[in-house]
Coordinates of C-alpha atoms and ligand atoms in Angstrom, one line a residue:
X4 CA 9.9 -14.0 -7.6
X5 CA 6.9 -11.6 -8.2
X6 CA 3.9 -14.1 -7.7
X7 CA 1.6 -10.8 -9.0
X8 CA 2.8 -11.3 -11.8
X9 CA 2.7 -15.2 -12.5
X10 CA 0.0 -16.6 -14.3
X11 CA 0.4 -19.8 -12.3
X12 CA 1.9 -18.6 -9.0
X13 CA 1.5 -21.8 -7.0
X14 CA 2.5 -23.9 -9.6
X15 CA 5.9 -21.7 -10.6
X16 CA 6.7 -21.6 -6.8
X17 CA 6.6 -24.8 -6.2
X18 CA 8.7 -25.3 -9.6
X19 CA 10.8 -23.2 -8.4
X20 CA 11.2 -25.0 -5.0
X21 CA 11.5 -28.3 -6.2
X22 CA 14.4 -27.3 -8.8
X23 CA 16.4 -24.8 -6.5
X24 CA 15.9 -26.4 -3.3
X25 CA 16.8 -23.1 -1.4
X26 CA 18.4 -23.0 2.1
X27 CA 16.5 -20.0 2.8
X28 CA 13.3 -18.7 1.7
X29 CA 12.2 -15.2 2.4
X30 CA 8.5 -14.0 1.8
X31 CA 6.8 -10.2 2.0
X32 CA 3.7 -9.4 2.8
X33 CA 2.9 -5.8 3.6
X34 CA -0.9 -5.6 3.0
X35 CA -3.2 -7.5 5.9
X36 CA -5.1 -8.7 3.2
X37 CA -2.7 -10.9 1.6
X38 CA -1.4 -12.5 5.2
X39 CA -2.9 -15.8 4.7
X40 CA -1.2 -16.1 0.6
X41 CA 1.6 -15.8 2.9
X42 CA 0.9 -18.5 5.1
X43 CA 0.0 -20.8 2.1
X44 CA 2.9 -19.9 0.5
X45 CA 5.0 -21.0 3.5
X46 CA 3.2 -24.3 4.0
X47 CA 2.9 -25.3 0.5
X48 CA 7.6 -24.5 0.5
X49 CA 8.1 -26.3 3.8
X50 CA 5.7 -29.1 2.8
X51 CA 7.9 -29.7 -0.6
X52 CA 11.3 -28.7 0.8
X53 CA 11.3 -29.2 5.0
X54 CA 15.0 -28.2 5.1
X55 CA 14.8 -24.5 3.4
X56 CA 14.6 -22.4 6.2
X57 CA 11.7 -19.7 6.1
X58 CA 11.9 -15.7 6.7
X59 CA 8.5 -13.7 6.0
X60 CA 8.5 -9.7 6.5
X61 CA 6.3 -6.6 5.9
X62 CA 4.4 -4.8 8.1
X63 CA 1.4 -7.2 9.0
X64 CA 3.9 -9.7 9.8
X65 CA 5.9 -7.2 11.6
X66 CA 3.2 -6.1 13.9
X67 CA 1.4 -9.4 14.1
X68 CA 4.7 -11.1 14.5
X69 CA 3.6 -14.1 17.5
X70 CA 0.1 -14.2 16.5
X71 CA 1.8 -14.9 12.5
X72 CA 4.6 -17.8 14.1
X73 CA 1.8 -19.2 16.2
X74 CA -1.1 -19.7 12.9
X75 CA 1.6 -20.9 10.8
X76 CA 4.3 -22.8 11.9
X77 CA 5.7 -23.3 8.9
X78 CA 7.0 -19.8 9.0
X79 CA 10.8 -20.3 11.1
X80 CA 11.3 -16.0 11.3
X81 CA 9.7 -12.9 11.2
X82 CA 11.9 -9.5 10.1
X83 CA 10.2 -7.4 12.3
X84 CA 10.5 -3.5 10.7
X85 CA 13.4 -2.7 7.7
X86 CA 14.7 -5.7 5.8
X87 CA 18.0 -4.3 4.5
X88 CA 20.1 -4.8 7.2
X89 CA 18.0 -7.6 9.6
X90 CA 18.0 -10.4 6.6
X91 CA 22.1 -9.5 5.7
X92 CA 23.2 -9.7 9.4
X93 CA 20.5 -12.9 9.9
X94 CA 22.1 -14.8 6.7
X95 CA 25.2 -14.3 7.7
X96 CA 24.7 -15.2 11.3
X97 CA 23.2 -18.8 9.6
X98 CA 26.1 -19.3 7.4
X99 CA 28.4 -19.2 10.1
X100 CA 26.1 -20.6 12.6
X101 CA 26.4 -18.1 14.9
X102 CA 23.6 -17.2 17.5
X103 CA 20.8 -15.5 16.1
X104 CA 19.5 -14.4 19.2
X105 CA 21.9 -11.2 19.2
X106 CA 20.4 -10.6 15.3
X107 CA 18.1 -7.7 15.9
X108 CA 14.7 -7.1 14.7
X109 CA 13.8 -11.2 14.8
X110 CA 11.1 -12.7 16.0
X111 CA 10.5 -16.7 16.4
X112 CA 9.2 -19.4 18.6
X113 CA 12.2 -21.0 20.8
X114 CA 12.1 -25.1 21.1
X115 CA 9.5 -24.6 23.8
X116 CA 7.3 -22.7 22.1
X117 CA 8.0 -19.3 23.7
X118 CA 7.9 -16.2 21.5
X119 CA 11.4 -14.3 21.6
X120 CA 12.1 -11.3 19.9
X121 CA 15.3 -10.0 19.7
X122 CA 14.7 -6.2 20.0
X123 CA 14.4 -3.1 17.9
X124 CA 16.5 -2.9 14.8
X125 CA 17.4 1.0 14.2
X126 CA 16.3 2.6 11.1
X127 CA 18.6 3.5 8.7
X128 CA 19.3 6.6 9.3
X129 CA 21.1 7.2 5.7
X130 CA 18.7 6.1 2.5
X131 CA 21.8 7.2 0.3
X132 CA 23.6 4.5 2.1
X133 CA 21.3 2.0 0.3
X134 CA 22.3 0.5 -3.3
X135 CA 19.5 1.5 -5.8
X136 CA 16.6 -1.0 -6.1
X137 CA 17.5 -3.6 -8.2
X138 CA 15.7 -3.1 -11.5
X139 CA 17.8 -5.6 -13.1
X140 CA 16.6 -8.3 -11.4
X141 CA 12.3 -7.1 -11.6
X142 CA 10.1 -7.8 -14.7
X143 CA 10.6 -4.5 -16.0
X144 CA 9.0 -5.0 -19.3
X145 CA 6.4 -7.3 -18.0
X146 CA 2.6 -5.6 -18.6
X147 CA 1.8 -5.5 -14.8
X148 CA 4.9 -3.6 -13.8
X149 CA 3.7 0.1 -14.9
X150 CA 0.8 2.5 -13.4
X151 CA -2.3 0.8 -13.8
X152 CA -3.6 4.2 -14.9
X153 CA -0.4 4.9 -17.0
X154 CA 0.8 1.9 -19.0
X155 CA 4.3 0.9 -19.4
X156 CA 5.8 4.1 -19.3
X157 CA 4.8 4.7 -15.8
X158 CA 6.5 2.8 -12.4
X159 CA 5.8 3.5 -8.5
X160 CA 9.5 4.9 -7.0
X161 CA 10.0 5.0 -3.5
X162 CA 12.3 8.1 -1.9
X163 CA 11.5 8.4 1.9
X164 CA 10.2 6.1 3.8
X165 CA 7.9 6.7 7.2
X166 CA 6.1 10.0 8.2
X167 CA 6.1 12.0 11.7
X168 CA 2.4 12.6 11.6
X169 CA 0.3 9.9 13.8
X170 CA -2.8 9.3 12.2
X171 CA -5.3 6.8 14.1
X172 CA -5.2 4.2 10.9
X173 CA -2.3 4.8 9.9
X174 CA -0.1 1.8 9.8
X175 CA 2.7 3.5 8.5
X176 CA 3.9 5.9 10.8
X177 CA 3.7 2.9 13.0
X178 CA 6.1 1.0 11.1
X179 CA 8.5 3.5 11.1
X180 CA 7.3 5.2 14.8
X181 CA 6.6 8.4 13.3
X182 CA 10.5 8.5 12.1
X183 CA 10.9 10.0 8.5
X184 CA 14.2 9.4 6.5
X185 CA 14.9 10.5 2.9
X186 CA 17.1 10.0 0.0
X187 CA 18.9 13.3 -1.0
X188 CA 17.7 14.7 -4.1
X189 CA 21.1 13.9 -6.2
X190 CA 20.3 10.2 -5.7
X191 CA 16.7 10.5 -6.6
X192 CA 17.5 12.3 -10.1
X193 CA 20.3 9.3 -10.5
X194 CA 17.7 7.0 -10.2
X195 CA 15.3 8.7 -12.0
X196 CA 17.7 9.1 -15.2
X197 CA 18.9 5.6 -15.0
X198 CA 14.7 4.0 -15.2
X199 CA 14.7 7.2 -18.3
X200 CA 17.7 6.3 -19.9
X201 CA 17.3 2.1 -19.5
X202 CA 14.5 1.6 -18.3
X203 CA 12.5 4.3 -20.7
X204 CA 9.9 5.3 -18.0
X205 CA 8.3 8.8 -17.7
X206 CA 5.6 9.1 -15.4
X207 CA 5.9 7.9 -11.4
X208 CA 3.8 7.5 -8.5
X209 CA 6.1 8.4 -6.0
X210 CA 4.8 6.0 -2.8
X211 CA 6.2 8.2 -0.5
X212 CA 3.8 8.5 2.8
X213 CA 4.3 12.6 2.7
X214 CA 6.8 13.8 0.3
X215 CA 7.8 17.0 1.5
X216 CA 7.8 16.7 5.2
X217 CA 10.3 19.4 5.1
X218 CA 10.6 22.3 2.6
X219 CA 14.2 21.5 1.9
X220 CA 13.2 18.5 0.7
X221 CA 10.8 19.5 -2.3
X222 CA 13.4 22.7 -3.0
X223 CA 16.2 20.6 -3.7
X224 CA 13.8 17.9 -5.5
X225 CA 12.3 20.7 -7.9
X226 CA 16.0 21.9 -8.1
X227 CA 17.3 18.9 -9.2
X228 CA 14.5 17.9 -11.5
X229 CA 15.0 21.5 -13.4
X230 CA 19.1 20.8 -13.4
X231 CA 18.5 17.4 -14.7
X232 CA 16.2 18.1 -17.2
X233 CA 14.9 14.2 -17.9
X234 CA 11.3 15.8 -18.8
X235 CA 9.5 12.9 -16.6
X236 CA 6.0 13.2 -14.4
X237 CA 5.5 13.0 -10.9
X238 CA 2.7 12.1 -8.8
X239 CA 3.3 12.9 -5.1
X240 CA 1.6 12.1 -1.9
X241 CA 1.5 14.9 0.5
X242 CA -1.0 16.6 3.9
X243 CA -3.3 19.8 3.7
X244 CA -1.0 21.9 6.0
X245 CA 2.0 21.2 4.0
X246 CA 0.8 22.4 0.5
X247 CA -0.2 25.3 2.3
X248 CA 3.4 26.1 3.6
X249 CA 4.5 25.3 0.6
X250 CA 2.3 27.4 -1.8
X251 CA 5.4 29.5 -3.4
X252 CA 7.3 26.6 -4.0
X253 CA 3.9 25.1 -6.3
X254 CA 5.0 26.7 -9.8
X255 CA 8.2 25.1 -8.9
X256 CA 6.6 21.7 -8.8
X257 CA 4.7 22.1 -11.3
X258 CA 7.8 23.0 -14.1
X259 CA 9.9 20.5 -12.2
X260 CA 6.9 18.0 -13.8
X261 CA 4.8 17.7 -10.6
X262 CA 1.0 16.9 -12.2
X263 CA -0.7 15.7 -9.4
X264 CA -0.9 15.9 -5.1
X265 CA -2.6 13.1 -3.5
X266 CA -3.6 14.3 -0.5
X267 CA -5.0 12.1 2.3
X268 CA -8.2 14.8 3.4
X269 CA -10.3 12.1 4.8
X270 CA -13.5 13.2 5.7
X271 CA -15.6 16.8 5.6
X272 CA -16.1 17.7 9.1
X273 CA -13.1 18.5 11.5
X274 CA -15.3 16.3 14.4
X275 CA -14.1 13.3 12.7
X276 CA -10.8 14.9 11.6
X277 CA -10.0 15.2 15.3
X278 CA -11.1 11.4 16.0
X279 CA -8.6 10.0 13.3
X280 CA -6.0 12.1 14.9
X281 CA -5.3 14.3 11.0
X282 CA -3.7 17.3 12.5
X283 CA -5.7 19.1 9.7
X284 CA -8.6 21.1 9.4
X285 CA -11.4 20.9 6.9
X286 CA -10.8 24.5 6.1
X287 CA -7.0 23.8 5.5
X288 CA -8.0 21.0 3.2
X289 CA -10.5 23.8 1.4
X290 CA -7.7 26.3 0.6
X291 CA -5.0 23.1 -0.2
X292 CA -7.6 21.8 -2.8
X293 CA -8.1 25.7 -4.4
X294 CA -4.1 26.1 -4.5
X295 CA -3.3 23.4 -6.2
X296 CA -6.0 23.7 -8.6
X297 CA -5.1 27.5 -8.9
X298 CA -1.1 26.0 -9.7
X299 CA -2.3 23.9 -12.2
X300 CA -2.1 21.2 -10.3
X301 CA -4.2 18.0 -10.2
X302 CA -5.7 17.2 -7.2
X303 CA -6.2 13.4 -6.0
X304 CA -7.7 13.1 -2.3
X305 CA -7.9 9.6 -0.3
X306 CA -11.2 9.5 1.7
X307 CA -12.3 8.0 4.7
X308 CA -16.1 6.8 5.2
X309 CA -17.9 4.2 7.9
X310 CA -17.1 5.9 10.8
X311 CA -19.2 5.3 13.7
X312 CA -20.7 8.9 14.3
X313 CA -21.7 8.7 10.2
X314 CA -25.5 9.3 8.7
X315 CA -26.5 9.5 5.7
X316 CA -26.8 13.0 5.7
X317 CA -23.2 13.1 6.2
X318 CA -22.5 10.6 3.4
X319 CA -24.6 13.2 1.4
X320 CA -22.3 16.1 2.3
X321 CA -19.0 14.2 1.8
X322 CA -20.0 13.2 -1.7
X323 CA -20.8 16.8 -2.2
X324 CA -18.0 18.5 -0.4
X325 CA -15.1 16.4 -1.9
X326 CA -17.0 15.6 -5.7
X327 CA -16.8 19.6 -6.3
X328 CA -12.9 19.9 -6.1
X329 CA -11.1 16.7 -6.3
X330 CA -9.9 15.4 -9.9
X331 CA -10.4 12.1 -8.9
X332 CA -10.2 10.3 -5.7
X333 CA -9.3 7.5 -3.8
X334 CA -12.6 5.9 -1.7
X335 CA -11.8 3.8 1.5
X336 CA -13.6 2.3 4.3
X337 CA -12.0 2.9 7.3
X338 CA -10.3 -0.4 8.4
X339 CA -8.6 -1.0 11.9
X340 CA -5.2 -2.5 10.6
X341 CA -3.1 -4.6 12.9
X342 CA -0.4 -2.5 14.2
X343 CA -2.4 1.2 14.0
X344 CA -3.8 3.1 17.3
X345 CA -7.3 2.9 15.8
X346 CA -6.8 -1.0 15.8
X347 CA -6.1 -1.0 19.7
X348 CA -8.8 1.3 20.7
X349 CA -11.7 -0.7 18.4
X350 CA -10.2 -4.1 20.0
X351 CA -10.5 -2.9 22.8
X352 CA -13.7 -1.3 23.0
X353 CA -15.1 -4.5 20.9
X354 CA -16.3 -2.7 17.6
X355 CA -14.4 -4.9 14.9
X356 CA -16.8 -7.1 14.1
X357 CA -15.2 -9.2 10.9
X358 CA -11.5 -10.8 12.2
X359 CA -11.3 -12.4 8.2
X360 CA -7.8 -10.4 7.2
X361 CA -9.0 -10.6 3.6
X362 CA -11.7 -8.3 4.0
X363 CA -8.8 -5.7 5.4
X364 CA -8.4 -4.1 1.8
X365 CA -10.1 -0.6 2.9
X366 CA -12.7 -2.3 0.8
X367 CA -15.3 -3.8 2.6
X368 CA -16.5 -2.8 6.4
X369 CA -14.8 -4.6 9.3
X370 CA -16.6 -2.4 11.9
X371 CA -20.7 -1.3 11.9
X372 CA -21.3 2.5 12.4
X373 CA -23.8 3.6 15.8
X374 CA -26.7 3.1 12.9
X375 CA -25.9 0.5 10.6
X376 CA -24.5 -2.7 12.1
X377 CA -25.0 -5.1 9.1
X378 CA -21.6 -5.2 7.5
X379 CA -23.2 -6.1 4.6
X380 CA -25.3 -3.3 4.2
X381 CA -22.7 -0.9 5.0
X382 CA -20.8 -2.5 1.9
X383 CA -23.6 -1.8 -0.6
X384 CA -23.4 1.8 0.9
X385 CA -19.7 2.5 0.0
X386 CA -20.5 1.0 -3.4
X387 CA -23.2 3.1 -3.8
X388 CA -21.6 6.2 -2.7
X389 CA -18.9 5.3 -5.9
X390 CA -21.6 4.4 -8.1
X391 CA -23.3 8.0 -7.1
X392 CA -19.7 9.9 -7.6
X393 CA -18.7 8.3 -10.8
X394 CA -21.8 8.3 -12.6
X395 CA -22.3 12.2 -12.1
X396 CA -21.6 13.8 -15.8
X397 CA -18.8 16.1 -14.3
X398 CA -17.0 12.6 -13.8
X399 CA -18.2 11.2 -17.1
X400 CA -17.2 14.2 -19.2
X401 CA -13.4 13.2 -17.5
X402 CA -13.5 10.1 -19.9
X403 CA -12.5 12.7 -22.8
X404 CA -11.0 15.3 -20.7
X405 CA -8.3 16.7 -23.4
X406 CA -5.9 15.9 -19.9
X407 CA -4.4 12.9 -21.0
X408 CA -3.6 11.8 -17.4
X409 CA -7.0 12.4 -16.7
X410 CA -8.7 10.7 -19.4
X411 CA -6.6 7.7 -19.1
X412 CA -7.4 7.3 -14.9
X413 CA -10.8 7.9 -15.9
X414 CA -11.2 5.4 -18.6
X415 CA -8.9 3.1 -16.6
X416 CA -10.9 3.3 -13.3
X417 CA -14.2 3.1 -14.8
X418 CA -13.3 0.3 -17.2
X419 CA -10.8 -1.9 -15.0
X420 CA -11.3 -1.0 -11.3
X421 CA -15.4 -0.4 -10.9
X422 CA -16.0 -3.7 -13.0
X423 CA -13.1 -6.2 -11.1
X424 CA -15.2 -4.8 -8.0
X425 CA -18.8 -5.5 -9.8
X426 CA -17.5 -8.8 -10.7
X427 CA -16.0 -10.1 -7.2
X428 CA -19.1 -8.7 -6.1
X429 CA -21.8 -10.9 -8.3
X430 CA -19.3 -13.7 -9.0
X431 CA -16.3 -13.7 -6.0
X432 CA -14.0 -13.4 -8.7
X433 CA -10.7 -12.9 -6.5
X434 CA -9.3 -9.3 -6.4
X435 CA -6.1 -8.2 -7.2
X436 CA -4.7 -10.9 -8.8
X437 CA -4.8 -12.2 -12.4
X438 CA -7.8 -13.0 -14.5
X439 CA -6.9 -16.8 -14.5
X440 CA -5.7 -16.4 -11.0
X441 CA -6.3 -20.2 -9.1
X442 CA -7.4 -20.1 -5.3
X443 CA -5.0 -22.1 -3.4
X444 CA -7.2 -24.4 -2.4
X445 CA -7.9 -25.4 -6.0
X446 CA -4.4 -25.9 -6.6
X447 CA -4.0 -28.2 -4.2
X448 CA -7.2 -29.8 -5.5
X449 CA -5.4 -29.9 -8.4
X450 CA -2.2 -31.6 -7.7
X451 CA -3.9 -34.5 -5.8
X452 CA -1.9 -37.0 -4.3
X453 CA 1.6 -35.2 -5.6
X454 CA 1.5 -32.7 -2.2
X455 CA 0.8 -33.9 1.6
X456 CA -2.8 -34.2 2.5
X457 CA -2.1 -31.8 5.7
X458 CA -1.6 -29.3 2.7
X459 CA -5.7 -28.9 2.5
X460 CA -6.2 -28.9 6.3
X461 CA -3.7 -25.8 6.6
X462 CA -4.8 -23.9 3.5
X463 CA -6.4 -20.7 5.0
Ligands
B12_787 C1 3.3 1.3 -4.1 C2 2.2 0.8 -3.2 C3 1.1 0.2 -3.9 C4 1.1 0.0 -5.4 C5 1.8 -1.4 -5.7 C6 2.7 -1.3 -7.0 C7 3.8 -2.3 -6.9 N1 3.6 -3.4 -7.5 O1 4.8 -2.0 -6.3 C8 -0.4 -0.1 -5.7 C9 -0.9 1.3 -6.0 C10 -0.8 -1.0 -6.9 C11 -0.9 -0.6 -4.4 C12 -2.1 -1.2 -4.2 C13 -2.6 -1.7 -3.0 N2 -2.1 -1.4 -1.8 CO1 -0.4 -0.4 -1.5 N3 1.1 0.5 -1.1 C14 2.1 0.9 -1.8 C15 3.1 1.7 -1.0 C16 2.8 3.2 -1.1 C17 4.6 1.5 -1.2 C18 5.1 0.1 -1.1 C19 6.6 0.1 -1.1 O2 7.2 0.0 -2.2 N4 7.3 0.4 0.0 C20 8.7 0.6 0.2 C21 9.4 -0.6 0.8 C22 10.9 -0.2 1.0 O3 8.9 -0.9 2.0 P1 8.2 -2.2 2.4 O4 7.5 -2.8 1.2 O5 7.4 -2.1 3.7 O6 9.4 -3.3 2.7 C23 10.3 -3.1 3.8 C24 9.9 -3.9 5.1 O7 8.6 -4.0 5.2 C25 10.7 -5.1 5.0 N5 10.2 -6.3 4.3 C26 9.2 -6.4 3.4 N6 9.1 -7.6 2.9 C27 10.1 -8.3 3.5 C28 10.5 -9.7 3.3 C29 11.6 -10.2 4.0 C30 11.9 -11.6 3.8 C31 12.3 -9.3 4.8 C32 13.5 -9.9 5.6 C33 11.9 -8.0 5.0 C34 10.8 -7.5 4.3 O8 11.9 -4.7 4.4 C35 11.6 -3.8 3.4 C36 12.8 -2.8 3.2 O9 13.1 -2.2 4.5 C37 2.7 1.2 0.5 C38 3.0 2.2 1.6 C39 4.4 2.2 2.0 N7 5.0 3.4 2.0 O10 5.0 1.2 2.2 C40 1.2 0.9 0.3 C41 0.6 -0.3 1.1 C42 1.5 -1.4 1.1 N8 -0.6 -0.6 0.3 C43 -1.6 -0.9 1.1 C44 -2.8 -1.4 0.6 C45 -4.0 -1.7 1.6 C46 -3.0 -1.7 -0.8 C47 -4.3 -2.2 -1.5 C48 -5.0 -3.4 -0.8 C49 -5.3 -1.0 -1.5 C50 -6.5 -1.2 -2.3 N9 -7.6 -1.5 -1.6 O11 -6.5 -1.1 -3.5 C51 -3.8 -2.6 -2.9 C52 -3.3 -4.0 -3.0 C53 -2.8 -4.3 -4.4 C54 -1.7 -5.4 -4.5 N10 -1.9 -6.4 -5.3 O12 -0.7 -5.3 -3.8 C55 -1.3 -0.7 2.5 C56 -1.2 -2.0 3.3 C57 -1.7 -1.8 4.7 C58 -1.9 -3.1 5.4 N11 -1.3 -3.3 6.6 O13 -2.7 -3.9 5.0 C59 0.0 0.1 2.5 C60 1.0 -0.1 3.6 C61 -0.5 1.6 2.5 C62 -1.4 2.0 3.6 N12 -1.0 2.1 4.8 O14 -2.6 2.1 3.3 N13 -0.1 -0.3 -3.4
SF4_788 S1 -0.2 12.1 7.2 FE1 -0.5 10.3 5.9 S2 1.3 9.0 6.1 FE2 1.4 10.5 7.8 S3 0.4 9.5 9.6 FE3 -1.2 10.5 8.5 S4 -2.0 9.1 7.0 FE4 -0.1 8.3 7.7

């Protein structure tokens, strides 16, 4: 169950509960943000149906895994790191009643309280060895399952997992300890006919943390996309340094129906390069943006600002370093997330100054800079610095750009994303969710004396 996609998520779930009345229950939350929807979630099963046993995983969970069991006992297990194999061998040691102690990759509370975890589950070292994702079972045709920028014919695909770069923020190549693993390009043109052929979808964001890690890798993709000839689009996520080893291979990409690199460049000045940890230079990130633009390729950059060294002046020269090159882009504030290096270090030296998880969308300020400490302030900065971007005529010309990808993000981003922010903003309309989306709370409101009063008292 998808609750993105419900209309009435609290209300299906606990429909869905009541007339099921699972053993076992398992819930996913990868983004910070959404840690305490998991928590309700948990509370508002285990409050309706005591006996189903709950399993959450994802990476907050994973890293956060005793503080997660200890704010919500309602949770019974954590998966800590790759589901695949850690939930088969955990059902199967319930169903037999075996002990789960020897499962690895669990965490819990014992009957004294004591947090165990059960070790390190190894990666899969094999993605082949996985079944495909099972598209038969997902919304396919449902409106929210697409590309926001792209419609129904677009989809996010996943074919690697992990990264062996060790970015301060990163909390990926934390969840996967800097380990990269791949599906071979054969199974990633069978699975890309099967969404063409059944599934009629053309254009994919391929979620990949760095695509081509090694050249192999994007020789026998482009190899296999010529061979196969399905005629679909590819948006893929990659570093500076890489495109530039790869620069003969980016006609390749391109006629293999690569449109797009989304490069994570960060910042403008290598002295903040080097704090994050990039392992790339500003000039490597120059020449990057000039290749791809030379191949024909669009470029998409994810940005970094509010670090602590920052100034205005620098916000000035960011906006005009990265608004000359990029197509479009994808602004952040940096955010410590559980689990990352930078997270540690701003614990410890006691710069994270909001602890709400909400705010850990990489869209508002957890942390001050050296000259602005109101978070507040440093909020209506970032939106600023989009307002300043977006609303410069190169960008606004974009809006009938003869690209069509181009057009459509830019009508999409100005039209959906820029006015669910101004609206949160003014009104605290709720992000990411749907436009008749209930808060929790209100559902609980709602259903009065049908749920347990403790309900309220644990909503978070
Ligand atoms: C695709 C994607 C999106 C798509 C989502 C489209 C869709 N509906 O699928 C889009 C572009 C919309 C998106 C948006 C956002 N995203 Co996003 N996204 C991703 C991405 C690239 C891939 C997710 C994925 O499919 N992973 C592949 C699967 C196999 O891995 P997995 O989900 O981790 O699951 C494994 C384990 O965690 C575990 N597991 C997970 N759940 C469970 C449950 C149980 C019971 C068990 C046993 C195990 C288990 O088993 C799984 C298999 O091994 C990830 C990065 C990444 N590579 O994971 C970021 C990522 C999840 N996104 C992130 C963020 C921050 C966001 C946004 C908040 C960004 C923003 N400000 O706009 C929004 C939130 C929107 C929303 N409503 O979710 C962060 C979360 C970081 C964090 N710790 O908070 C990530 C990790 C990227 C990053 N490092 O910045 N995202
Ligand atoms: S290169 Fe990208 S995916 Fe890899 S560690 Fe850095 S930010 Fe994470």
């Amino acid at each position: 169950m998808d609750c993105t996609l419900n209309e009435n998520p609290w209300g299906d779930l606990e429909e869905k509960i009541r007339k099921e009345r699972p053993e076992v229950v398992g819930i996913s939350v990868n983004c910070t943000a959404f840690i305490y929807d998991g928590m309700n979630a948990a509370n508002l099963i285990k409050a309706i149906h005591p006996k189903a046993i709950i399993i959450m995983g994802g990476e907050h969970p994973s890293f956060m895994a005793e503080e997660t069991l200890r704010d919500c006992p309602a949770i019974d297990y954590i998966c800590v790191g790759e589901g695949e194999v850690t939930l088969t061998e955990f059902l199967r040691a319930l169903e037999r009643k075996e002990d789960l102690s020897k499962v690895l990759g669990l965490a819990y509370l014992d009957e004294k309280g004591n947090f165990v975890y059960t070790g390190d589950r190894p990666f899969i070292e094999d993605l082949d060895t996985l079944p495909l994702p099972a598209y038969h079972l997902a919304k396919m045709e449902h409106p929210y399952v697409g590309l926001p920028s792209e419609g129904q014919r677009g989809l996010v695909v996943n074919f690697s997992r992990g990264c062996v770069w060790e970015c301060s923020f990163c909390t990926e190549s934390a969840f996967y300890k800097r380990k990269w693993r791949k599906k071979s390009p054969q199974k990633i043109g069978e699975e890309l006919e099967l969404l063409k052929e059944v599934y009629r979808r053309e254009i994919f964001y391929v979620g990949d943390n760095t695509f081509n890690v090694t050249r192999e890798q994007g020789i026998g993709f482009i190899q296999e996309m010529l061979k196969r000839k399905t005629n679909q689009r590819f948006w893929l996520q990659s570093r500076a340094d890489l495109i530039l080893r790869d620069e003969d291979l980016l006609d390749g990409y391109r006629e293999a129906g690569v449109y797009q690199f989304m490069l994570g460049l960060e910042y403008h000045t290598n002295s903040v390069l080097k704090d994050i940890n990039k392992r790339h230079s500003v000039e490597q990130a120059l020449k990057a943006m000039k290749l791809l633009k030379k191949h024909k390729l669009m470029v998409m950059a994810t940005l970094l600002i509010g670090h602590w060294e920052e100034t205005e002046e620098d916000r000035d020269a960011f906006l005009k370093f990265f608004g000359k090159y990029v197509d479009h882009f994808g602004l952040n504030i940096i955010t410590p997330l559980p689990g990352t290096p930078l997270f540690y270090k701003m614990k410890e030296m006691g710069r994270i100054k909001d602890w709400e998880y909400r705010n850990y969308d990489y869209l508002h300020a957890v942390m001050p800079t050296r000259e602005v400490d109101d978070l507040e302030q440093l909020n209506f900065i970032y939106k600023n610095m989009m307002r300043r971007y977006y609303w410069r005529p190169r960008e606004l010309i974009k809006l009938f750009s003869r690209n069509p990808i181009l057009r459509h993000h830019h009508r999409f981003y100005i039209t959906k994303i820029a006015f669910n922010i101004m609206m949160h903003e003014i009104f605290g309309t709720p992000m990411w969710v749907q436009p008749n989306y209930q808060e929790y709370k209100d559902y609980l409101l709602e259903r009065g004396e049908a749920l347990p009063s403790e309900l309220m008292r644990w909503a978070k």
